[in-house]
Amino acid sequence: MATYQMDRLGALGDPTRRAIFERLVTRPMAVGELAGELPVSRPAVSQHLKVLKEVGLVVDRADGTRRLYRVDPRGVQALRAYLDELWDRALAAFAQAVERAEEEGKQS
């Protein structure tokens, strides 16, 4: 599970993919619309969308002769749960470090 989440994070590590993802947060869009807003070609947008789809961050559906892409809420929720878990573990480790430091300070 953690590897899959890292794939999602890694996918968003690319600035172009992140820009595509951020645009899809607002509304579903076709490849041509995305390419018109970004300094990359339609084939490049398609490749970035393929990666985002493979890691579960976007889904697509047919709309006539084109495909509309949108953010997959399930993938975003899974990524958020992963980040929340990391945050909780980091806070717990910080709390333990503070407690150890306080105990060491009392023993001095």
PDB file of N, CA and C in Angstrom:
ATOM      1  N   MET A   1       0.821  -1.195   0.000  1.00  0.00           N
ATOM      2  CA  MET A   1       0.000   0.000   0.000  1.00  0.00           C
ATOM      3  C   MET A   1       0.866   1.260   0.000  1.00  0.00           C
ATOM      4  N   ALA A   2       1.915   1.273   0.808  1.00  0.00           N
ATOM      5  CA  ALA A   2       2.765   2.460   0.880  1.00  0.00           C
ATOM      6  C   ALA A   2       3.436   2.731  -0.462  1.00  0.00           C
ATOM      7  N   THR A   3       3.829   1.672  -1.179  1.00  0.00           N
ATOM      8  CA  THR A   3       4.456   1.861  -2.488  1.00  0.00           C
ATOM      9  C   THR A   3       3.491   2.526  -3.448  1.00  0.00           C
ATOM     10  N   TYR A   4       2.224   2.099  -3.421  1.00  0.00           N
ATOM     11  CA  TYR A   4       1.221   2.687  -4.303  1.00  0.00           C
ATOM     12  C   TYR A   4       1.058   4.170  -3.989  1.00  0.00           C
ATOM     13  N   GLN A   5       1.086   4.519  -2.708  1.00  0.00           N
ATOM     14  CA  GLN A   5       0.971   5.933  -2.332  1.00  0.00           C
ATOM     15  C   GLN A   5       2.195   6.707  -2.803  1.00  0.00           C
ATOM     16  N   MET A   6       3.371   6.079  -2.730  1.00  0.00           N
ATOM     17  CA  MET A   6       4.572   6.751  -3.212  1.00  0.00           C
ATOM     18  C   MET A   6       4.483   6.955  -4.718  1.00  0.00           C
ATOM     19  N   ASP A   7       3.864   6.001  -5.434  1.00  0.00           N
ATOM     20  CA  ASP A   7       3.655   6.187  -6.865  1.00  0.00           C
ATOM     21  C   ASP A   7       2.798   7.428  -7.104  1.00  0.00           C
ATOM     22  N   ARG A   8       1.776   7.603  -6.296  1.00  0.00           N
ATOM     23  CA  ARG A   8       0.921   8.794  -6.430  1.00  0.00           C
ATOM     24  C   ARG A   8       1.722  10.054  -6.139  1.00  0.00           C
ATOM     25  N   LEU A   9       2.486  10.027  -5.068  1.00  0.00           N
ATOM     26  CA  LEU A   9       3.305  11.197  -4.747  1.00  0.00           C
ATOM     27  C   LEU A   9       4.331  11.454  -5.841  1.00  0.00           C
ATOM     28  N   GLY A  10       4.950  10.394  -6.325  1.00  0.00           N
ATOM     29  CA  GLY A  10       5.930  10.535  -7.389  1.00  0.00           C
ATOM     30  C   GLY A  10       5.326  11.116  -8.656  1.00  0.00           C
ATOM     31  N   ALA A  11       4.122  10.668  -8.969  1.00  0.00           N
ATOM     32  CA  ALA A  11       3.441  11.188 -10.162  1.00  0.00           C
ATOM     33  C   ALA A  11       3.215  12.683 -10.043  1.00  0.00           C
ATOM     34  N   LEU A  12       2.885  13.142  -8.855  1.00  0.00           N
ATOM     35  CA  LEU A  12       2.645  14.567  -8.648  1.00  0.00           C
ATOM     36  C   LEU A  12       3.944  15.353  -8.497  1.00  0.00           C
ATOM     37  N   GLY A  13       5.060  14.642  -8.413  1.00  0.00           N
ATOM     38  CA  GLY A  13       6.357  15.309  -8.313  1.00  0.00           C
ATOM     39  C   GLY A  13       6.779  15.974  -9.619  1.00  0.00           C
ATOM     40  N   ASP A  14       6.210  15.515 -10.723  1.00  0.00           N
ATOM     41  CA  ASP A  14       6.509  16.137 -12.012  1.00  0.00           C
ATOM     42  C   ASP A  14       5.693  17.424 -12.142  1.00  0.00           C
ATOM     43  N   PRO A  15       6.326  18.553 -12.415  1.00  0.00           N
ATOM     44  CA  PRO A  15       5.597  19.829 -12.459  1.00  0.00           C
ATOM     45  C   PRO A  15       4.471  19.871 -13.494  1.00  0.00           C
ATOM     46  N   THR A  16       4.680  19.254 -14.639  1.00  0.00           N
ATOM     47  CA  THR A  16       3.626  19.267 -15.660  1.00  0.00           C
ATOM     48  C   THR A  16       2.441  18.419 -15.222  1.00  0.00           C
ATOM     49  N   ARG A  17       2.720  17.230 -14.673  1.00  0.00           N
ATOM     50  CA  ARG A  17       1.616  16.385 -14.182  1.00  0.00           C
ATOM     51  C   ARG A  17       0.866  17.084 -13.062  1.00  0.00           C
ATOM     52  N   ARG A  18       1.609  17.755 -12.189  1.00  0.00           N
ATOM     53  CA  ARG A  18       0.957  18.465 -11.092  1.00  0.00           C
ATOM     54  C   ARG A  18       0.070  19.581 -11.638  1.00  0.00           C
ATOM     55  N   ALA A  19       0.526  20.288 -12.661  1.00  0.00           N
ATOM     56  CA  ALA A  19      -0.278  21.357 -13.273  1.00  0.00           C
ATOM     57  C   ALA A  19      -1.543  20.780 -13.903  1.00  0.00           C
ATOM     58  N   ILE A  20      -1.413  19.640 -14.565  1.00  0.00           N
ATOM     59  CA  ILE A  20      -2.585  18.978 -15.149  1.00  0.00           C
ATOM     60  C   ILE A  20      -3.556  18.579 -14.052  1.00  0.00           C
ATOM     61  N   PHE A  21      -3.036  17.951 -13.013  1.00  0.00           N
ATOM     62  CA  PHE A  21      -3.880  17.508 -11.890  1.00  0.00           C
ATOM     63  C   PHE A  21      -4.600  18.695 -11.256  1.00  0.00           C
ATOM     64  N   GLU A  22      -3.883  19.783 -11.044  1.00  0.00           N
ATOM     65  CA  GLU A  22      -4.487  20.961 -10.427  1.00  0.00           C
ATOM     66  C   GLU A  22      -5.607  21.547 -11.292  1.00  0.00           C
ATOM     67  N   ARG A  23      -5.455  21.489 -12.586  1.00  0.00           N
ATOM     68  CA  ARG A  23      -6.527  21.972 -13.464  1.00  0.00           C
ATOM     69  C   ARG A  23      -7.741  21.051 -13.403  1.00  0.00           C
ATOM     70  N   LEU A  24      -7.484  19.751 -13.295  1.00  0.00           N
ATOM     71  CA  LEU A  24      -8.596  18.795 -13.230  1.00  0.00           C
ATOM     72  C   LEU A  24      -9.352  18.852 -11.907  1.00  0.00           C
ATOM     73  N   VAL A  25      -8.747  19.424 -10.897  1.00  0.00           N
ATOM     74  CA  VAL A  25      -9.434  19.589  -9.607  1.00  0.00           C
ATOM     75  C   VAL A  25     -10.649  20.501  -9.780  1.00  0.00           C
ATOM     76  N   THR A  26     -10.532  21.470 -10.676  1.00  0.00           N
ATOM     77  CA  THR A  26     -11.610  22.446 -10.829  1.00  0.00           C
ATOM     78  C   THR A  26     -12.765  21.926 -11.670  1.00  0.00           C
ATOM     79  N   ARG A  27     -12.426  21.114 -12.714  1.00  0.00           N
ATOM     80  CA  ARG A  27     -13.490  20.572 -13.570  1.00  0.00           C
ATOM     81  C   ARG A  27     -12.909  19.529 -14.510  1.00  0.00           C
ATOM     82  N   PRO A  28     -13.757  18.641 -15.039  1.00  0.00           N
ATOM     83  CA  PRO A  28     -13.281  17.680 -16.045  1.00  0.00           C
ATOM     84  C   PRO A  28     -12.830  18.417 -17.302  1.00  0.00           C
ATOM     85  N   MET A  29     -11.795  17.892 -17.941  1.00  0.00           N
ATOM     86  CA  MET A  29     -11.262  18.525 -19.147  1.00  0.00           C
ATOM     87  C   MET A  29     -10.783  17.461 -20.118  1.00  0.00           C
ATOM     88  N   ALA A  30     -10.797  17.820 -21.404  1.00  0.00           N
ATOM     89  CA  ALA A  30     -10.263  16.965 -22.455  1.00  0.00           C
ATOM     90  C   ALA A  30      -8.786  17.285 -22.671  1.00  0.00           C
ATOM     91  N   VAL A  31      -8.095  16.378 -23.348  1.00  0.00           N
ATOM     92  CA  VAL A  31      -6.665  16.560 -23.616  1.00  0.00           C
ATOM     93  C   VAL A  31      -6.402  17.889 -24.330  1.00  0.00           C
ATOM     94  N   GLY A  32      -7.200  18.195 -25.339  1.00  0.00           N
ATOM     95  CA  GLY A  32      -7.001  19.431 -26.094  1.00  0.00           C
ATOM     96  C   GLY A  32      -7.137  20.676 -25.236  1.00  0.00           C
ATOM     97  N   GLU A  33      -8.100  20.660 -24.332  1.00  0.00           N
ATOM     98  CA  GLU A  33      -8.272  21.816 -23.432  1.00  0.00           C
ATOM     99  C   GLU A  33      -7.047  21.980 -22.543  1.00  0.00           C
ATOM    100  N   LEU A  34      -6.574  20.858 -21.999  1.00  0.00           N
ATOM    101  CA  LEU A  34      -5.397  20.912 -21.130  1.00  0.00           C
ATOM    102  C   LEU A  34      -4.176  21.392 -21.905  1.00  0.00           C
ATOM    103  N   ALA A  35      -3.993  20.855 -23.104  1.00  0.00           N
ATOM    104  CA  ALA A  35      -2.833  21.255 -23.918  1.00  0.00           C
ATOM    105  C   ALA A  35      -2.892  22.734 -24.268  1.00  0.00           C
ATOM    106  N   GLY A  36      -4.097  23.267 -24.434  1.00  0.00           N
ATOM    107  CA  GLY A  36      -4.236  24.683 -24.745  1.00  0.00           C
ATOM    108  C   GLY A  36      -3.845  25.591 -23.591  1.00  0.00           C
ATOM    109  N   GLU A  37      -3.847  25.053 -22.378  1.00  0.00           N
ATOM    110  CA  GLU A  37      -3.496  25.859 -21.198  1.00  0.00           C
ATOM    111  C   GLU A  37      -2.061  25.642 -20.724  1.00  0.00           C
ATOM    112  N   LEU A  38      -1.375  24.696 -21.348  1.00  0.00           N
ATOM    113  CA  LEU A  38      -0.029  24.341 -20.889  1.00  0.00           C
ATOM    114  C   LEU A  38       0.973  24.436 -22.032  1.00  0.00           C
ATOM    115  N   PRO A  39       2.236  24.639 -21.717  1.00  0.00           N
ATOM    116  CA  PRO A  39       3.258  24.750 -22.764  1.00  0.00           C
ATOM    117  C   PRO A  39       3.785  23.382 -23.225  1.00  0.00           C
ATOM    118  N   VAL A  40       2.881  22.403 -23.372  1.00  0.00           N
ATOM    119  CA  VAL A  40       3.270  21.065 -23.838  1.00  0.00           C
ATOM    120  C   VAL A  40       2.293  20.614 -24.919  1.00  0.00           C
ATOM    121  N   SER A  41       2.713  19.644 -25.696  1.00  0.00           N
ATOM    122  CA  SER A  41       1.896  19.152 -26.805  1.00  0.00           C
ATOM    123  C   SER A  41       0.764  18.248 -26.311  1.00  0.00           C
ATOM    124  N   ARG A  42      -0.195  18.003 -27.179  1.00  0.00           N
ATOM    125  CA  ARG A  42      -1.288  17.090 -26.853  1.00  0.00           C
ATOM    126  C   ARG A  42      -0.762  15.686 -26.536  1.00  0.00           C
ATOM    127  N   PRO A  43       0.175  15.150 -27.336  1.00  0.00           N
ATOM    128  CA  PRO A  43       0.699  13.825 -26.991  1.00  0.00           C
ATOM    129  C   PRO A  43       1.366  13.790 -25.609  1.00  0.00           C
ATOM    130  N   ALA A  44       2.054  14.868 -25.258  1.00  0.00           N
ATOM    131  CA  ALA A  44       2.689  14.926 -23.934  1.00  0.00           C
ATOM    132  C   ALA A  44       1.631  14.942 -22.838  1.00  0.00           C
ATOM    133  N   VAL A  45       0.565  15.715 -23.029  1.00  0.00           N
ATOM    134  CA  VAL A  45      -0.531  15.754 -22.047  1.00  0.00           C
ATOM    135  C   VAL A  45      -1.131  14.359 -21.909  1.00  0.00           C
ATOM    136  N   SER A  46      -1.324  13.683 -23.037  1.00  0.00           N
ATOM    137  CA  SER A  46      -1.879  12.321 -23.003  1.00  0.00           C
ATOM    138  C   SER A  46      -0.995  11.386 -22.190  1.00  0.00           C
ATOM    139  N   GLN A  47       0.317  11.497 -22.365  1.00  0.00           N
ATOM    140  CA  GLN A  47       1.234  10.636 -21.607  1.00  0.00           C
ATOM    141  C   GLN A  47       1.177  10.944 -20.112  1.00  0.00           C
ATOM    142  N   HIS A  48       1.100  12.202 -19.757  1.00  0.00           N
ATOM    143  CA  HIS A  48       0.996  12.579 -18.348  1.00  0.00           C
ATOM    144  C   HIS A  48      -0.327  12.077 -17.759  1.00  0.00           C
ATOM    145  N   LEU A  49      -1.398  12.181 -18.522  1.00  0.00           N
ATOM    146  CA  LEU A  49      -2.695  11.682 -18.052  1.00  0.00           C
ATOM    147  C   LEU A  49      -2.666  10.168 -17.866  1.00  0.00           C
ATOM    148  N   LYS A  50      -1.959   9.484 -18.730  1.00  0.00           N
ATOM    149  CA  LYS A  50      -1.825   8.027 -18.604  1.00  0.00           C
ATOM    150  C   LYS A  50      -1.178   7.665 -17.269  1.00  0.00           C
ATOM    151  N   VAL A  51      -0.119   8.388 -16.907  1.00  0.00           N
ATOM    152  CA  VAL A  51       0.552   8.145 -15.629  1.00  0.00           C
ATOM    153  C   VAL A  51      -0.403   8.428 -14.466  1.00  0.00           C
ATOM    154  N   LEU A  52      -1.089   9.567 -14.514  1.00  0.00           N
ATOM    155  CA  LEU A  52      -2.025   9.924 -13.440  1.00  0.00           C
ATOM    156  C   LEU A  52      -3.154   8.899 -13.324  1.00  0.00           C
ATOM    157  N   LYS A  53      -3.577   8.375 -14.437  1.00  0.00           N
ATOM    158  CA  LYS A  53      -4.631   7.360 -14.435  1.00  0.00           C
ATOM    159  C   LYS A  53      -4.101   6.046 -13.852  1.00  0.00           C
ATOM    160  N   GLU A  54      -2.893   5.664 -14.227  1.00  0.00           N
ATOM    161  CA  GLU A  54      -2.297   4.416 -13.741  1.00  0.00           C
ATOM    162  C   GLU A  54      -2.136   4.402 -12.229  1.00  0.00           C
ATOM    163  N   VAL A  55      -1.858   5.545 -11.636  1.00  0.00           N
ATOM    164  CA  VAL A  55      -1.686   5.596 -10.174  1.00  0.00           C
ATOM    165  C   VAL A  55      -2.991   5.900  -9.452  1.00  0.00           C
ATOM    166  N   GLY A  56      -4.085   6.025 -10.200  1.00  0.00           N
ATOM    167  CA  GLY A  56      -5.397   6.184  -9.578  1.00  0.00           C
ATOM    168  C   GLY A  56      -5.767   7.593  -9.180  1.00  0.00           C
ATOM    169  N   LEU A  57      -5.110   8.596  -9.748  1.00  0.00           N
ATOM    170  CA  LEU A  57      -5.444   9.976  -9.395  1.00  0.00           C
ATOM    171  C   LEU A  57      -6.462  10.607 -10.338  1.00  0.00           C
ATOM    172  N   VAL A  58      -6.605  10.065 -11.550  1.00  0.00           N
ATOM    173  CA  VAL A  58      -7.625  10.567 -12.470  1.00  0.00           C
ATOM    174  C   VAL A  58      -8.354   9.396 -13.118  1.00  0.00           C
ATOM    175  N   VAL A  59      -9.558   9.671 -13.572  1.00  0.00           N
ATOM    176  CA  VAL A  59     -10.355   8.724 -14.343  1.00  0.00           C
ATOM    177  C   VAL A  59     -10.829   9.454 -15.590  1.00  0.00           C
ATOM    178  N   ASP A  60     -11.247   8.672 -16.577  1.00  0.00           N
ATOM    179  CA  ASP A  60     -11.741   9.292 -17.798  1.00  0.00           C
ATOM    180  C   ASP A  60     -13.034   8.633 -18.238  1.00  0.00           C
ATOM    181  N   ARG A  61     -13.746   9.359 -19.109  1.00  0.00           N
ATOM    182  CA  ARG A  61     -14.981   8.816 -19.678  1.00  0.00           C
ATOM    183  C   ARG A  61     -15.133   9.391 -21.079  1.00  0.00           C
ATOM    184  N   ALA A  62     -15.817   8.620 -21.903  1.00  0.00           N
ATOM    185  CA  ALA A  62     -16.054   9.074 -23.266  1.00  0.00           C
ATOM    186  C   ALA A  62     -17.082  10.193 -23.264  1.00  0.00           C
ATOM    187  N   ASP A  63     -16.826  11.179 -24.118  1.00  0.00           N
ATOM    188  CA  ASP A  63     -17.761  12.280 -24.334  1.00  0.00           C
ATOM    189  C   ASP A  63     -17.756  12.566 -25.834  1.00  0.00           C
ATOM    190  N   GLY A  64     -18.586  11.833 -26.555  1.00  0.00           N
ATOM    191  CA  GLY A  64     -18.553  11.932 -28.009  1.00  0.00           C
ATOM    192  C   GLY A  64     -17.273  11.321 -28.538  1.00  0.00           C
ATOM    193  N   THR A  65     -16.523  12.103 -29.300  1.00  0.00           N
ATOM    194  CA  THR A  65     -15.274  11.605 -29.879  1.00  0.00           C
ATOM    195  C   THR A  65     -14.056  11.892 -29.007  1.00  0.00           C
ATOM    196  N   ARG A  66     -14.256  12.496 -27.882  1.00  0.00           N
ATOM    197  CA  ARG A  66     -13.121  12.810 -27.000  1.00  0.00           C
ATOM    198  C   ARG A  66     -13.309  12.137 -25.652  1.00  0.00           C
ATOM    199  N   ARG A  67     -12.269  12.211 -24.847  1.00  0.00           N
ATOM    200  CA  ARG A  67     -12.325  11.666 -23.489  1.00  0.00           C
ATOM    201  C   ARG A  67     -12.181  12.830 -22.519  1.00  0.00           C
ATOM    202  N   LEU A  68     -13.024  12.829 -21.513  1.00  0.00           N
ATOM    203  CA  LEU A  68     -12.927  13.825 -20.454  1.00  0.00           C
ATOM    204  C   LEU A  68     -12.238  13.193 -19.253  1.00  0.00           C
ATOM    205  N   TYR A  69     -11.283  13.905 -18.695  1.00  0.00           N
ATOM    206  CA  TYR A  69     -10.541  13.438 -17.522  1.00  0.00           C
ATOM    207  C   TYR A  69     -10.962  14.262 -16.323  1.00  0.00           C
ATOM    208  N   ARG A  70     -11.034  13.584 -15.181  1.00  0.00           N
ATOM    209  CA  ARG A  70     -11.359  14.267 -13.933  1.00  0.00           C
ATOM    210  C   ARG A  70     -10.584  13.606 -12.807  1.00  0.00           C
ATOM    211  N   VAL A  71     -10.465  14.297 -11.702  1.00  0.00           N
ATOM    212  CA  VAL A  71      -9.786  13.762 -10.526  1.00  0.00           C
ATOM    213  C   VAL A  71     -10.627  12.617  -9.961  1.00  0.00           C
ATOM    214  N   ASP A  72      -9.960  11.549  -9.573  1.00  0.00           N
ATOM    215  CA  ASP A  72     -10.627  10.413  -8.936  1.00  0.00           C
ATOM    216  C   ASP A  72     -10.607  10.636  -7.426  1.00  0.00           C
ATOM    217  N   PRO A  73     -11.771  10.914  -6.817  1.00  0.00           N
ATOM    218  CA  PRO A  73     -11.795  11.195  -5.379  1.00  0.00           C
ATOM    219  C   PRO A  73     -11.267  10.043  -4.527  1.00  0.00           C
ATOM    220  N   ARG A  74     -11.406   8.818  -5.026  1.00  0.00           N
ATOM    221  CA  ARG A  74     -10.900   7.662  -4.254  1.00  0.00           C
ATOM    222  C   ARG A  74      -9.384   7.706  -4.155  1.00  0.00           C
ATOM    223  N   GLY A  75      -8.719   8.057  -5.250  1.00  0.00           N
ATOM    224  CA  GLY A  75      -7.262   8.152  -5.230  1.00  0.00           C
ATOM    225  C   GLY A  75      -6.779   9.284  -4.352  1.00  0.00           C
ATOM    226  N   VAL A  76      -7.479  10.404  -4.420  1.00  0.00           N
ATOM    227  CA  VAL A  76      -7.111  11.555  -3.592  1.00  0.00           C
ATOM    228  C   VAL A  76      -7.322  11.219  -2.111  1.00  0.00           C
ATOM    229  N   GLN A  77      -8.426  10.543  -1.796  1.00  0.00           N
ATOM    230  CA  GLN A  77      -8.693  10.161  -0.404  1.00  0.00           C
ATOM    231  C   GLN A  77      -7.625   9.197   0.109  1.00  0.00           C
ATOM    232  N   ALA A  78      -7.231   8.246  -0.728  1.00  0.00           N
ATOM    233  CA  ALA A  78      -6.187   7.299  -0.318  1.00  0.00           C
ATOM    234  C   ALA A  78      -4.868   8.021  -0.068  1.00  0.00           C
ATOM    235  N   LEU A  79      -4.538   8.974  -0.927  1.00  0.00           N
ATOM    236  CA  LEU A  79      -3.314   9.758  -0.749  1.00  0.00           C
ATOM    237  C   LEU A  79      -3.390  10.598   0.516  1.00  0.00           C
ATOM    238  N   ARG A  80      -4.537  11.182   0.747  1.00  0.00           N
ATOM    239  CA  ARG A  80      -4.705  11.988   1.967  1.00  0.00           C
ATOM    240  C   ARG A  80      -4.588  11.125   3.217  1.00  0.00           C
ATOM    241  N   ALA A  81      -5.193   9.935   3.195  1.00  0.00           N
ATOM    242  CA  ALA A  81      -5.102   9.025   4.341  1.00  0.00           C
ATOM    243  C   ALA A  81      -3.643   8.659   4.610  1.00  0.00           C
ATOM    244  N   TYR A  82      -2.895   8.423   3.547  1.00  0.00           N
ATOM    245  CA  TYR A  82      -1.480   8.102   3.685  1.00  0.00           C
ATOM    246  C   TYR A  82      -0.711   9.267   4.322  1.00  0.00           C
ATOM    247  N   LEU A  83      -0.957  10.478   3.832  1.00  0.00           N
ATOM    248  CA  LEU A  83      -0.273  11.651   4.389  1.00  0.00           C
ATOM    249  C   LEU A  83      -0.706  11.919   5.828  1.00  0.00           C
ATOM    250  N   ASP A  84      -1.982  11.706   6.127  1.00  0.00           N
ATOM    251  CA  ASP A  84      -2.456  11.860   7.511  1.00  0.00           C
ATOM    252  C   ASP A  84      -1.758  10.870   8.444  1.00  0.00           C
ATOM    253  N   GLU A  85      -1.585   9.638   7.967  1.00  0.00           N
ATOM    254  CA  GLU A  85      -0.905   8.624   8.777  1.00  0.00           C
ATOM    255  C   GLU A  85       0.545   9.025   9.039  1.00  0.00           C
ATOM    256  N   LEU A  86       1.217   9.511   7.997  1.00  0.00           N
ATOM    257  CA  LEU A  86       2.596   9.970   8.177  1.00  0.00           C
ATOM    258  C   LEU A  86       2.664  11.127   9.171  1.00  0.00           C
ATOM    259  N   TRP A  87       1.727  12.048   9.050  1.00  0.00           N
ATOM    260  CA  TRP A  87       1.693  13.200   9.949  1.00  0.00           C
ATOM    261  C   TRP A  87       1.467  12.747  11.395  1.00  0.00           C
ATOM    262  N   ASP A  88       0.543  11.817  11.588  1.00  0.00           N
ATOM    263  CA  ASP A  88       0.272  11.307  12.938  1.00  0.00           C
ATOM    264  C   ASP A  88       1.511  10.645  13.527  1.00  0.00           C
ATOM    265  N   ARG A  89       2.213   9.862  12.715  1.00  0.00           N
ATOM    266  CA  ARG A  89       3.426   9.197  13.210  1.00  0.00           C
ATOM    267  C   ARG A  89       4.512  10.217  13.535  1.00  0.00           C
ATOM    268  N   ALA A  90       4.632  11.252  12.710  1.00  0.00           N
ATOM    269  CA  ALA A  90       5.631  12.289  12.963  1.00  0.00           C
ATOM    270  C   ALA A  90       5.324  13.040  14.258  1.00  0.00           C
ATOM    271  N   LEU A  91       4.047  13.356  14.473  1.00  0.00           N
ATOM    272  CA  LEU A  91       3.663  14.040  15.715  1.00  0.00           C
ATOM    273  C   LEU A  91       3.908  13.161  16.932  1.00  0.00           C
ATOM    274  N   ALA A  92       3.612  11.870  16.814  1.00  0.00           N
ATOM    275  CA  ALA A  92       3.851  10.948  17.933  1.00  0.00           C
ATOM    276  C   ALA A  92       5.341  10.856  18.243  1.00  0.00           C
ATOM    277  N   ALA A  93       6.171  10.787  17.211  1.00  0.00           N
ATOM    278  CA  ALA A  93       7.623  10.734  17.417  1.00  0.00           C
ATOM    279  C   ALA A  93       8.122  12.023  18.053  1.00  0.00           C
ATOM    280  N   PHE A  94       7.573  13.157  17.654  1.00  0.00           N
ATOM    281  CA  PHE A  94       7.959  14.435  18.247  1.00  0.00           C
ATOM    282  C   PHE A  94       7.572  14.471  19.723  1.00  0.00           C
ATOM    283  N   ALA A  95       6.369  14.006  20.034  1.00  0.00           N
ATOM    284  CA  ALA A  95       5.915  13.986  21.429  1.00  0.00           C
ATOM    285  C   ALA A  95       6.825  13.099  22.280  1.00  0.00           C
ATOM    286  N   GLN A  96       7.232  11.955  21.742  1.00  0.00           N
ATOM    287  CA  GLN A  96       8.141  11.068  22.478  1.00  0.00           C
ATOM    288  C   GLN A  96       9.498  11.731  22.682  1.00  0.00           C
ATOM    289  N   ALA A  97       9.989  12.439  21.687  1.00  0.00           N
ATOM    290  CA  ALA A  97      11.274  13.117  21.805  1.00  0.00           C
ATOM    291  C   ALA A  97      11.211  14.208  22.875  1.00  0.00           C
ATOM    292  N   VAL A  98      10.105  14.941  22.925  1.00  0.00           N
ATOM    293  CA  VAL A  98       9.933  15.975  23.943  1.00  0.00           C
ATOM    294  C   VAL A  98       9.896  15.350  25.330  1.00  0.00           C
ATOM    295  N   GLU A  99       9.146  14.259  25.477  1.00  0.00           N
ATOM    296  CA  GLU A  99       9.063  13.575  26.773  1.00  0.00           C
ATOM    297  C   GLU A  99      10.412  13.075  27.219  1.00  0.00           C
ATOM    298  N   ARG A 100      11.202  12.492  26.298  1.00  0.00           N
ATOM    299  CA  ARG A 100      12.554  12.011  26.639  1.00  0.00           C
ATOM    300  C   ARG A 100      13.436  13.176  27.070  1.00  0.00           C
ATOM    301  N   ALA A 101      13.355  14.287  26.352  1.00  0.00           N
ATOM    302  CA  ALA A 101      14.168  15.447  26.694  1.00  0.00           C
ATOM    303  C   ALA A 101      13.790  15.988  28.071  1.00  0.00           C
ATOM    304  N   GLU A 102      12.494  15.994  28.367  1.00  0.00           N
ATOM    305  CA  GLU A 102      12.040  16.467  29.683  1.00  0.00           C
ATOM    306  C   GLU A 102      12.533  15.538  30.781  1.00  0.00           C
ATOM    307  N   GLU A 103      12.492  14.237  30.527  1.00  0.00           N
ATOM    308  CA  GLU A 103      12.968  13.255  31.521  1.00  0.00           C
ATOM    309  C   GLU A 103      14.471  13.404  31.729  1.00  0.00           C
ATOM    310  N   GLU A 104      15.184  13.591  30.656  1.00  0.00           N
ATOM    311  CA  GLU A 104      16.640  13.772  30.776  1.00  0.00           C
ATOM    312  C   GLU A 104      16.951  15.062  31.510  1.00  0.00           C
ATOM    313  N   GLY A 105      16.155  16.087  31.300  1.00  0.00           N
ATOM    314  CA  GLY A 105      16.357  17.356  31.977  1.00  0.00           C
ATOM    315  C   GLY A 105      16.104  17.236  33.475  1.00  0.00           C
ATOM    316  N   LYS A 106      15.153  16.385  33.887  1.00  0.00           N
ATOM    317  CA  LYS A 106      14.853  16.181  35.300  1.00  0.00           C
ATOM    318  C   LYS A 106      15.948  15.391  35.993  1.00  0.00           C
ATOM    319  N   GLN A 107      16.610  14.519  35.238  1.00  0.00           N
ATOM    320  CA  GLN A 107      17.643  13.677  35.816  1.00  0.00           C
ATOM    321  C   GLN A 107      18.968  14.415  35.968  1.00  0.00           C
ATOM    322  N   SER A 108      19.113  15.540  35.291  1.00  0.00           N
ATOM    323  CA  SER A 108      20.389  16.270  35.340  1.00  0.00           C
ATOM    324  C   SER A 108      20.549  17.032  36.611  1.00  0.00           C
TER     325      SER A 108
END
